[in-house]
PDB file of C-alpha atoms in Angstrom:
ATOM      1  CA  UNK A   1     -11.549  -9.674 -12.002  1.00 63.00           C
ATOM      2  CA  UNK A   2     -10.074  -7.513 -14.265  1.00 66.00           C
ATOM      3  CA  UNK A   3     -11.270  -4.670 -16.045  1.00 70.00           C
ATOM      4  CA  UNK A   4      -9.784  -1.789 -18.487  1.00 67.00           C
ATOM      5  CA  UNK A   5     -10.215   1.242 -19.390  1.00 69.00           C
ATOM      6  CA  UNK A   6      -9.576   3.368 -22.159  1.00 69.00           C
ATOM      7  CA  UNK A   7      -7.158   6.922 -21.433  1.00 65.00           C
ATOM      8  CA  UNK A   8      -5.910   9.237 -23.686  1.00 69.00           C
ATOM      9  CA  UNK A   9      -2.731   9.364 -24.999  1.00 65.00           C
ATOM     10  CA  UNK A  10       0.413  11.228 -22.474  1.00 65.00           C
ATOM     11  CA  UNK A  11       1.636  14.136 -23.616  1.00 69.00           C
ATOM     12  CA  UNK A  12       4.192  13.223 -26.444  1.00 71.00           C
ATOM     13  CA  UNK A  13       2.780   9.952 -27.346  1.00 68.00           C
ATOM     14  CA  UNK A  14       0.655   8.830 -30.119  1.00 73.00           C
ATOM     15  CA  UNK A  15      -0.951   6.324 -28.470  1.00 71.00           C
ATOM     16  CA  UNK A  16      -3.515   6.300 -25.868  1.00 69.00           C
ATOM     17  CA  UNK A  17      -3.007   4.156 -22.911  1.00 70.00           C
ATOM     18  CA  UNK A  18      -5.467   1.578 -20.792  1.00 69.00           C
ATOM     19  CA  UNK A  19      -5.797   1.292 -17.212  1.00 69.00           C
ATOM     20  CA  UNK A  20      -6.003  -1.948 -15.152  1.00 71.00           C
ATOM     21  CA  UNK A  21      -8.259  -2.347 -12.208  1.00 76.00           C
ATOM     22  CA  UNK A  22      -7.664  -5.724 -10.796  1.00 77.00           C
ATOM     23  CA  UNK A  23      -9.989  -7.018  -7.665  1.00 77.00           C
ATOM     24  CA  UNK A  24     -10.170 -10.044  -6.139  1.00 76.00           C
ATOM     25  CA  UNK A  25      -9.029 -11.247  -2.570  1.00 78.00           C
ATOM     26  CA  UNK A  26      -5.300 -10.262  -1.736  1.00 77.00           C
ATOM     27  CA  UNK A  27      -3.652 -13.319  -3.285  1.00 76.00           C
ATOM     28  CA  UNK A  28      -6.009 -13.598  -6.121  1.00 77.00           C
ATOM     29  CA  UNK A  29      -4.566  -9.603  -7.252  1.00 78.00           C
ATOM     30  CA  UNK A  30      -1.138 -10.506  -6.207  1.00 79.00           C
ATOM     31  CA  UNK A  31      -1.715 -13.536  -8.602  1.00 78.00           C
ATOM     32  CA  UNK A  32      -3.205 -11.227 -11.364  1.00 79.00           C
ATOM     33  CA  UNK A  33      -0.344  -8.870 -11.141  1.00 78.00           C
ATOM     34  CA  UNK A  34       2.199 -11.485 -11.162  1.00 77.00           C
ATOM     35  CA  UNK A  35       0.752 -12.758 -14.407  1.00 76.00           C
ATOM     36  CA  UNK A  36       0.320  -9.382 -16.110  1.00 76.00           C
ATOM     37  CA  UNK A  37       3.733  -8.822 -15.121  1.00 74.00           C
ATOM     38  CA  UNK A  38       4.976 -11.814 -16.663  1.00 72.00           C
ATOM     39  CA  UNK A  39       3.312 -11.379 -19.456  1.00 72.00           C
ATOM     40  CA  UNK A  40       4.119  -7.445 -20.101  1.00 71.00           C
ATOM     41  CA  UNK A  41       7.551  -9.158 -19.995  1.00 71.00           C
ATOM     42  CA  UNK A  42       7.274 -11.810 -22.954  1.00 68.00           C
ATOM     43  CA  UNK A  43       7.617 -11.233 -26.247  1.00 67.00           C
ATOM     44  CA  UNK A  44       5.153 -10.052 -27.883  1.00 62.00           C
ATOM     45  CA  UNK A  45       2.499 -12.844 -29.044  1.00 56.00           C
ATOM     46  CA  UNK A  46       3.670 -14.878 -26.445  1.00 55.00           C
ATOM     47  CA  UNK A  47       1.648 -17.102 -23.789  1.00 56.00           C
ATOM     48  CA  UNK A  48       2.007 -17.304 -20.239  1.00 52.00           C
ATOM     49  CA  UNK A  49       3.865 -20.890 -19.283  1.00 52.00           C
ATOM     50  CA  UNK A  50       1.288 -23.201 -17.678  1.00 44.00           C
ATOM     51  CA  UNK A  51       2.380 -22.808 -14.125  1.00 44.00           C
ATOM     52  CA  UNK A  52       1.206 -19.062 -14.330  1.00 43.00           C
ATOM     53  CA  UNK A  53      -2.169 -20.189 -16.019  1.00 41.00           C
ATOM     54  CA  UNK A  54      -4.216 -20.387 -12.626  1.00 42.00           C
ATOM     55  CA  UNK A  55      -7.674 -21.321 -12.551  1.00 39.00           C
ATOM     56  CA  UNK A  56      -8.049 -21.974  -8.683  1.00 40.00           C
ATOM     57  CA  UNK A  57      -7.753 -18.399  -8.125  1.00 41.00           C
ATOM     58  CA  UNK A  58     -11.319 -17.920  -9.066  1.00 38.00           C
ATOM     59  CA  UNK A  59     -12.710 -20.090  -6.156  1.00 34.00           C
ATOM     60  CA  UNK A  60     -10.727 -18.312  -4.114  1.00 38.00           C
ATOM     61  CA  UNK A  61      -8.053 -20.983  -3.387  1.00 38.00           C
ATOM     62  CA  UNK A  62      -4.523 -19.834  -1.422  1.00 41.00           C
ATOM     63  CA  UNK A  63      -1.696 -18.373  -4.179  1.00 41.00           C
ATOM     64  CA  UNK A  64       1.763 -20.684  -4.472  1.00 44.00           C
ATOM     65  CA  UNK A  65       4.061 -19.509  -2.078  1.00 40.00           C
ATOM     66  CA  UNK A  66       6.174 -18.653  -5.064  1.00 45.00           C
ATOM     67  CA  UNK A  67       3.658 -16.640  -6.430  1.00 61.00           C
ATOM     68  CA  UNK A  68       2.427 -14.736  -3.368  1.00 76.00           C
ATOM     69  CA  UNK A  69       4.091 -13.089  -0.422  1.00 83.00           C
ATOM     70  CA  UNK A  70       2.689 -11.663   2.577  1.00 86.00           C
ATOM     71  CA  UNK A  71       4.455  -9.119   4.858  1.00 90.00           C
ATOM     72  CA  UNK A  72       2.729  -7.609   7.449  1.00 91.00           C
ATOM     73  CA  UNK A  73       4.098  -4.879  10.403  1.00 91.00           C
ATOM     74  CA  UNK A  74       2.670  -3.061  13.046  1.00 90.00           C
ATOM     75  CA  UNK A  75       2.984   0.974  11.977  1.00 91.00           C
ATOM     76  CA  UNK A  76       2.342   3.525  14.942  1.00 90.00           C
ATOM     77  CA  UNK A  77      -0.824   5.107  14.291  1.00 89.00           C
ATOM     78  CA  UNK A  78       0.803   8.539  14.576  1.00 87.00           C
ATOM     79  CA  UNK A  79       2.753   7.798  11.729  1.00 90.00           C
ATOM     80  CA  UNK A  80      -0.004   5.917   9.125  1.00 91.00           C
ATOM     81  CA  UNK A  81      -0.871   9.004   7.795  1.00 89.00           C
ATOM     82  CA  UNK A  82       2.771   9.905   6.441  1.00 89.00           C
ATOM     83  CA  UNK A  83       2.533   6.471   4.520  1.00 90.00           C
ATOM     84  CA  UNK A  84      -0.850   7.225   3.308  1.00 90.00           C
ATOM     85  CA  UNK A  85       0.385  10.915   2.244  1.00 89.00           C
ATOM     86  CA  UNK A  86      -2.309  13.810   1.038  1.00 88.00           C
ATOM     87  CA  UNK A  87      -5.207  12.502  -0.792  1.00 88.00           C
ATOM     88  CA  UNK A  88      -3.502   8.662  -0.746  1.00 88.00           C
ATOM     89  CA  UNK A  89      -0.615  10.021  -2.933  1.00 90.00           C
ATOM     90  CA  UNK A  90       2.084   8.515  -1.046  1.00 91.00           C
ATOM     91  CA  UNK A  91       0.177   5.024  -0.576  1.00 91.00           C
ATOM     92  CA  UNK A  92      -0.293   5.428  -4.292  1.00 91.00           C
ATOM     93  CA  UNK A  93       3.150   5.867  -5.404  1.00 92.00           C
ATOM     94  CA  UNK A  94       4.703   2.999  -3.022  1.00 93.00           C
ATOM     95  CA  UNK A  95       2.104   0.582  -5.136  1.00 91.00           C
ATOM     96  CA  UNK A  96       2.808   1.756  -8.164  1.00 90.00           C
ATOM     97  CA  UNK A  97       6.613   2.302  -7.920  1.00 91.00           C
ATOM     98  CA  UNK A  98       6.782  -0.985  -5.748  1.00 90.00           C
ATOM     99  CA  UNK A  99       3.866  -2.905  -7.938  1.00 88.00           C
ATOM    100  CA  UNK A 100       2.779  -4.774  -4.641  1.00 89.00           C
ATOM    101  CA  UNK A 101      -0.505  -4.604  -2.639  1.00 89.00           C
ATOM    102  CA  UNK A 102      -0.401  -2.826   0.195  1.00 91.00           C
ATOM    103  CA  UNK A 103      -2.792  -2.074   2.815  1.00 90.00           C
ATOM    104  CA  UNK A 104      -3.638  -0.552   6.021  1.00 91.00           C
ATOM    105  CA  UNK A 105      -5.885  -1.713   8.571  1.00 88.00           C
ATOM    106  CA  UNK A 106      -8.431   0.694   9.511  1.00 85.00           C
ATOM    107  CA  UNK A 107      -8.627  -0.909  13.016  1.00 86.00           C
ATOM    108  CA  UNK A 108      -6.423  -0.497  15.983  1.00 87.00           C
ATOM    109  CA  UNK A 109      -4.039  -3.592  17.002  1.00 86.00           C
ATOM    110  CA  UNK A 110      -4.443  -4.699  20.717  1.00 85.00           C
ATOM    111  CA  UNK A 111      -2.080  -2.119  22.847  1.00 81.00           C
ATOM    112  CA  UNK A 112       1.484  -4.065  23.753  1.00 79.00           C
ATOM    113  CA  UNK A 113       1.972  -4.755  27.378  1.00 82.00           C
ATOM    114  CA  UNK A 114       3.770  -2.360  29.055  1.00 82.00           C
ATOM    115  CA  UNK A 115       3.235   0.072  25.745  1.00 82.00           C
ATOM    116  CA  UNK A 116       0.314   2.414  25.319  1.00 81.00           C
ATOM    117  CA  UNK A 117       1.311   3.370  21.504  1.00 86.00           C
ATOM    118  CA  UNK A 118      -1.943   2.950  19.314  1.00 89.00           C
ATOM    119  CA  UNK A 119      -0.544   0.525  16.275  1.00 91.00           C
ATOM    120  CA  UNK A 120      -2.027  -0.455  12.684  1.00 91.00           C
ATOM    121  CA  UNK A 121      -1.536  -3.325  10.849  1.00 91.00           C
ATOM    122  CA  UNK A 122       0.186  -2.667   7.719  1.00 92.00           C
ATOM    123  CA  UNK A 123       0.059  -5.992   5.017  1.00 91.00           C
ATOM    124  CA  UNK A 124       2.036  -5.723   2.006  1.00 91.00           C
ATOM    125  CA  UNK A 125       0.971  -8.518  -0.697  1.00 88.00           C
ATOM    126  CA  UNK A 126       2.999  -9.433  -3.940  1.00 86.00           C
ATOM    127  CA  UNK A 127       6.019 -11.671  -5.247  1.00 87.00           C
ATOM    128  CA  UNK A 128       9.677 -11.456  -3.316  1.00 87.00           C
ATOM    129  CA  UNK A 129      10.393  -8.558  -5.225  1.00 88.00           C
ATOM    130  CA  UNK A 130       7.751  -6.541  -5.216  1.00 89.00           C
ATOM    131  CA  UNK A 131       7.327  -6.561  -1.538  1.00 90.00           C
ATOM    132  CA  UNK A 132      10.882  -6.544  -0.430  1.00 91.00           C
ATOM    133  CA  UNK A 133      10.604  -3.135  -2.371  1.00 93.00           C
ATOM    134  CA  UNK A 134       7.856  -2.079  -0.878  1.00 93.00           C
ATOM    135  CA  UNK A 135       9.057  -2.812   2.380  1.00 94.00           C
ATOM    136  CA  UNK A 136      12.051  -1.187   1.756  1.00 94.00           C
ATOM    137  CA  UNK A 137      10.542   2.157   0.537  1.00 94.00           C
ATOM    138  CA  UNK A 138       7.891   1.792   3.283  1.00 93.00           C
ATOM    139  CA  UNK A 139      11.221   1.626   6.573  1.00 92.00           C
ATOM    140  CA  UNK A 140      13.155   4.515   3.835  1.00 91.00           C
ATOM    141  CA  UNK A 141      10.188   6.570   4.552  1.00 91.00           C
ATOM    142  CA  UNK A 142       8.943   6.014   8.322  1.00 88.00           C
ATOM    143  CA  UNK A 143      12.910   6.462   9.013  1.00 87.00           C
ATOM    144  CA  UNK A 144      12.638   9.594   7.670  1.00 82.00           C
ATOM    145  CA  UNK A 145       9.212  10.973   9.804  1.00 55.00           C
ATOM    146  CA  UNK A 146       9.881  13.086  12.898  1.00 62.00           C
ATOM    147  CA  UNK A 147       9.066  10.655  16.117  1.00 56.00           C
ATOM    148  CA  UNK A 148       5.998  11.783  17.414  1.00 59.00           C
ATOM    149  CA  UNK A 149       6.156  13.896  20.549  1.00 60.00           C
ATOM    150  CA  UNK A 150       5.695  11.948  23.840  1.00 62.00           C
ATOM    151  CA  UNK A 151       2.567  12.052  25.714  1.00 64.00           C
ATOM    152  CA  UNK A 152       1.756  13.634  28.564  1.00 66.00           C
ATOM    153  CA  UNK A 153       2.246  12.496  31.952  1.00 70.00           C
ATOM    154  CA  UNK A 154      -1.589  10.360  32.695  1.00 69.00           C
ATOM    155  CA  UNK A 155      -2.069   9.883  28.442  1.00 64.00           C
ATOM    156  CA  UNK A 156      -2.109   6.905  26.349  1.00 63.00           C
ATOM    157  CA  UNK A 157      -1.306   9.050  22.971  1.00 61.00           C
ATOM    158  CA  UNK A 158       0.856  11.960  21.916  1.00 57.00           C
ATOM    159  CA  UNK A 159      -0.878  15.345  21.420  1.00 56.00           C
ATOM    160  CA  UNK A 160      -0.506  17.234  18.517  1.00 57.00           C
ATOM    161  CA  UNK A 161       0.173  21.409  19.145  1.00 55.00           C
ATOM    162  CA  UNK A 162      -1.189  23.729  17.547  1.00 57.00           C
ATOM    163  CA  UNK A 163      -0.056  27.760  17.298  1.00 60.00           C
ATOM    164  CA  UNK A 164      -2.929  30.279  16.639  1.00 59.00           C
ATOM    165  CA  UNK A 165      -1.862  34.006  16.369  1.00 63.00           C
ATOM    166  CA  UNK A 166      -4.264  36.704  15.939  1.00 67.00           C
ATOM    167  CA  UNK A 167      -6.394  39.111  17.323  1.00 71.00           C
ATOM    168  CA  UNK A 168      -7.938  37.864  20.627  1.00 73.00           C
ATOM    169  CA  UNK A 169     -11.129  37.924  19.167  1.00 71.00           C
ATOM    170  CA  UNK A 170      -9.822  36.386  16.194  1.00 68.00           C
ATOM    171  CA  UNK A 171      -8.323  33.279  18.455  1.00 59.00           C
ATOM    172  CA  UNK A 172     -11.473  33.050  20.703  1.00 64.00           C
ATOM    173  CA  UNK A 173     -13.362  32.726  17.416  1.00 62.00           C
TER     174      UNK A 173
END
């Protein structure tokens, strides 16, 4: 499904701008996007060719591999809120600089043997492009975020520190 919505114009423009919310099942939006995408491309007046003209997407049937990728990659838990960012700004800005779907897992993966670090499931949905961006941006990123500090001796997950200075009173408060 895809709905718009009406925005004002940006500063220095005279004409307002819409917004696209597209929902659907993962390949179904990676489908949608593909299209719009191909179509923001044409010229103007243009149609979509008939391969991009997809009606099995609205029963819900599986994307052409062409049209659709899927990445997905474990993400240490400790570090899923650096991709997410404050207020979902980072997660925002991968999408919309990368154009792809991407989504984290709320869930926990089952632990690795022999490694007690708590994982999520990150899945990153769009064409070749738009996900090897994403993917790209996503590694850029988690390369850059301090390693977490190691547990202690008996624990399953890092602890976080945390400095409080004050009054006595003020700290037992």
């Amino acid at each position: 499904k895809i709905d718009n919505e009406d925005l004002p114009a940006p500063p220095g423009a005279s004409e307002p701008c819409q917004q696209l919310r597209v929902t659907g099942t993962e390949a179904q939006v990676a489908a949608a996007l593909s299209m719009i995408d191909q179509l923001l491309a044409s010229p103007l007046g243009s149609e979509l060719p008939l391969s991009s003209q997809r009606s099995d997407l609205a029963i819900g049937a599986p994307a052409e591999a062409s049209a659709a990728v899927t990445e997905q990659r474990a993400v240490p838990k400790s570090q899923v809120s650096r991709l997410i960012g404050p207020g979902g700004a980072t997660i925002r800005r991968l999408r919309d600089t990368s154009r792809a779907f991407i989504k984290i897992d709320n869930e926990d993966l089952p632990p690795v043997l022999g490694d007690a670090t708590a994982r999520q499931q990150l899945r990153v949905l769009g064409t070749d492009a738009q996900v090897g961006l994403a993917m790209q941006l996503i590694t850029q990123l988690l390369a850059e975020a301090p390693p977490p500090p190691p547990a202690p001796p008996g624990a399953s997950e890092p602890c976080q520190q945390l400095r409080v200075t004050g009054t006595e009173a003020q700290v037992a408060a």
